[in-house]
mmCIF file of C-alpha atoms in Angstrom:
data_model
loop_
_atom_site.group_PDB
_atom_site.id
_atom_site.type_symbol
_atom_site.label_atom_id
_atom_site.label_comp_id
_atom_site.label_asym_id
_atom_site.label_seq_id
_atom_site.Cartn_x
_atom_site.Cartn_y
_atom_site.Cartn_z
ATOM 1 C CA MET A 1 -8.133 -4.805 -0.072
ATOM 2 C CA GLN A 2 -7.373 -8.338 0.959
ATOM 3 C CA ILE A 3 -5.868 -10.240 3.878
ATOM 4 C CA SER A 4 -3.155 -12.844 3.326
ATOM 5 C CA ASP A 5 -1.482 -15.422 5.531
ATOM 6 C CA TYR A 6 2.186 -15.505 4.507
ATOM 7 C CA PRO A 7 4.694 -18.343 4.854
ATOM 8 C CA PRO A 8 6.898 -18.122 7.972
ATOM 9 C CA VAL A 9 9.928 -16.958 5.969
ATOM 10 C CA PHE A 10 8.413 -13.459 5.915
ATOM 11 C CA GLN A 11 7.945 -13.464 9.731
ATOM 12 C CA ARG A 12 4.541 -11.824 9.415
ATOM 13 C CA LYS A 13 1.353 -13.509 10.460
ATOM 14 C CA ARG A 14 -1.408 -11.511 8.791
ATOM 15 C CA CYS A 15 -0.769 -8.893 6.174
ATOM 16 C CA GLY A 16 -3.234 -6.384 4.726
ATOM 17 C CA ILE A 17 -2.769 -5.443 1.081
ATOM 18 C CA ILE A 18 -3.771 -2.036 -0.262
ATOM 19 C CA SER A 19 -4.304 -2.079 -4.025
ATOM 20 C CA ASP A 20 -5.486 0.198 -6.818
ATOM 21 C CA THR A 21 -5.588 3.347 -4.723
ATOM 22 C CA PHE A 22 -5.500 6.758 -6.367
ATOM 23 C CA VAL A 23 -7.081 10.191 -6.282
ATOM 24 C CA VAL A 24 -8.067 11.788 -9.588
ATOM 25 C CA GLU A 25 -5.710 14.593 -10.512
ATOM 26 C CA ASN A 26 -8.115 17.523 -10.118
ATOM 27 C CA HIS A 27 -8.842 16.470 -6.498
ATOM 28 C CA ARG A 28 -5.284 15.861 -5.318
ATOM 29 C CA ARG A 29 -3.827 17.895 -2.445
ATOM 30 C CA GLU A 30 -7.260 18.054 -0.747
ATOM 31 C CA GLY A 31 -6.587 15.430 1.941
ATOM 32 C CA ILE A 32 -8.579 12.721 0.163
ATOM 33 C CA GLY A 33 -5.638 10.309 -0.005
ATOM 34 C CA GLU A 34 -4.916 10.817 3.689
ATOM 35 C CA ALA A 35 -8.591 10.190 4.532
ATOM 36 C CA LEU A 36 -8.710 7.016 2.415
ATOM 37 C CA PHE A 37 -5.500 5.777 4.005
ATOM 38 C CA ALA A 38 -6.766 6.505 7.535
ATOM 39 C CA GLN A 39 -9.993 4.584 6.879
ATOM 40 C CA ALA A 40 -8.088 1.647 5.392
ATOM 41 C CA MET A 41 -5.726 1.508 8.371
ATOM 42 C CA GLU A 42 -8.614 1.661 10.833
ATOM 43 C CA TRP A 43 -10.344 -1.236 9.055
ATOM 44 C CA LEU A 44 -7.133 -3.298 8.932
ATOM 45 C CA GLN A 45 -6.410 -2.689 12.626
ATOM 46 C CA LYS A 46 -9.918 -3.905 13.517
ATOM 47 C CA LYS A 47 -9.132 -7.090 11.570
ATOM 48 C CA GLY A 48 -5.987 -7.711 13.642
ATOM 49 C CA ILE A 49 -3.529 -7.121 10.828
ATOM 50 C CA ASP A 50 0.119 -6.812 11.924
ATOM 51 C CA SER A 51 1.566 -5.442 8.666
ATOM 52 C CA VAL A 52 0.416 -3.739 5.477
ATOM 53 C CA GLU A 53 1.864 -3.850 1.979
ATOM 54 C CA LEU A 54 1.142 -2.207 -1.341
ATOM 55 C CA ARG A 55 2.597 -1.786 -4.806
ATOM 56 C CA VAL A 56 3.597 1.569 -6.208
ATOM 57 C CA ALA A 57 4.989 2.243 -9.676
ATOM 58 C CA SER A 58 8.716 2.999 -9.688
ATOM 59 C CA ALA A 59 8.025 5.813 -12.163
ATOM 60 C CA ASN A 60 5.476 7.515 -9.872
ATOM 61 C CA PRO A 61 7.449 9.769 -7.488
ATOM 62 C CA VAL A 62 4.301 11.474 -6.147
ATOM 63 C CA ALA A 63 2.788 8.162 -5.033
ATOM 64 C CA LYS A 64 6.103 6.912 -3.656
ATOM 65 C CA SER A 65 6.452 10.104 -1.629
ATOM 66 C CA PHE A 66 2.883 9.788 -0.298
ATOM 67 C CA TRP A 67 3.396 6.227 0.917
ATOM 68 C CA LYS A 68 6.849 6.952 2.391
ATOM 69 C CA LYS A 69 5.374 9.939 4.252
ATOM 70 C CA ASN A 70 2.807 7.535 5.716
ATOM 71 C CA GLY A 71 5.434 5.133 7.047
ATOM 72 C CA PHE A 72 5.954 2.650 4.210
ATOM 73 C CA THR A 73 9.452 1.568 3.179
ATOM 74 C CA PRO A 74 10.627 -0.463 0.158
ATOM 75 C CA PHE A 75 10.680 -4.193 0.940
ATOM 76 C CA ILE A 76 10.648 -6.319 -2.233
ATOM 77 C CA THR A 77 11.369 -5.177 -5.774
ATOM 78 C CA VAL A 78 9.002 -6.622 -8.377
ATOM 79 C CA MET A 79 10.640 -6.982 -11.788
ATOM 80 C CA TYR A 80 8.579 -6.781 -14.978
ATOM 81 C CA MET A 81 9.141 -7.634 -18.631
ATOM 82 C CA ALA A 82 6.569 -7.271 -21.406
ATOM 83 C CA GLN A 83 6.470 -10.123 -23.920
ATOM 84 C CA GLN A 84 6.478 -9.085 -27.563
#
């Protein structure tokens, strides 16, 4: 996790960033992701964060569903191209 101060164009003062979060496949659907998310949000709230962002792979519908269920909405699309 990290905390960033964004330029005023984004109209957010302090943003928490959740990164590299996953639950190994044989332990999914046990509430571990929800528990990790709750702990992260508690920590960020104590730090005075007013918004939270994360990246999720477009090709990962399970992860996208998890984050949407927890209140996240798409904001910026990151485009990618591998160099040969």
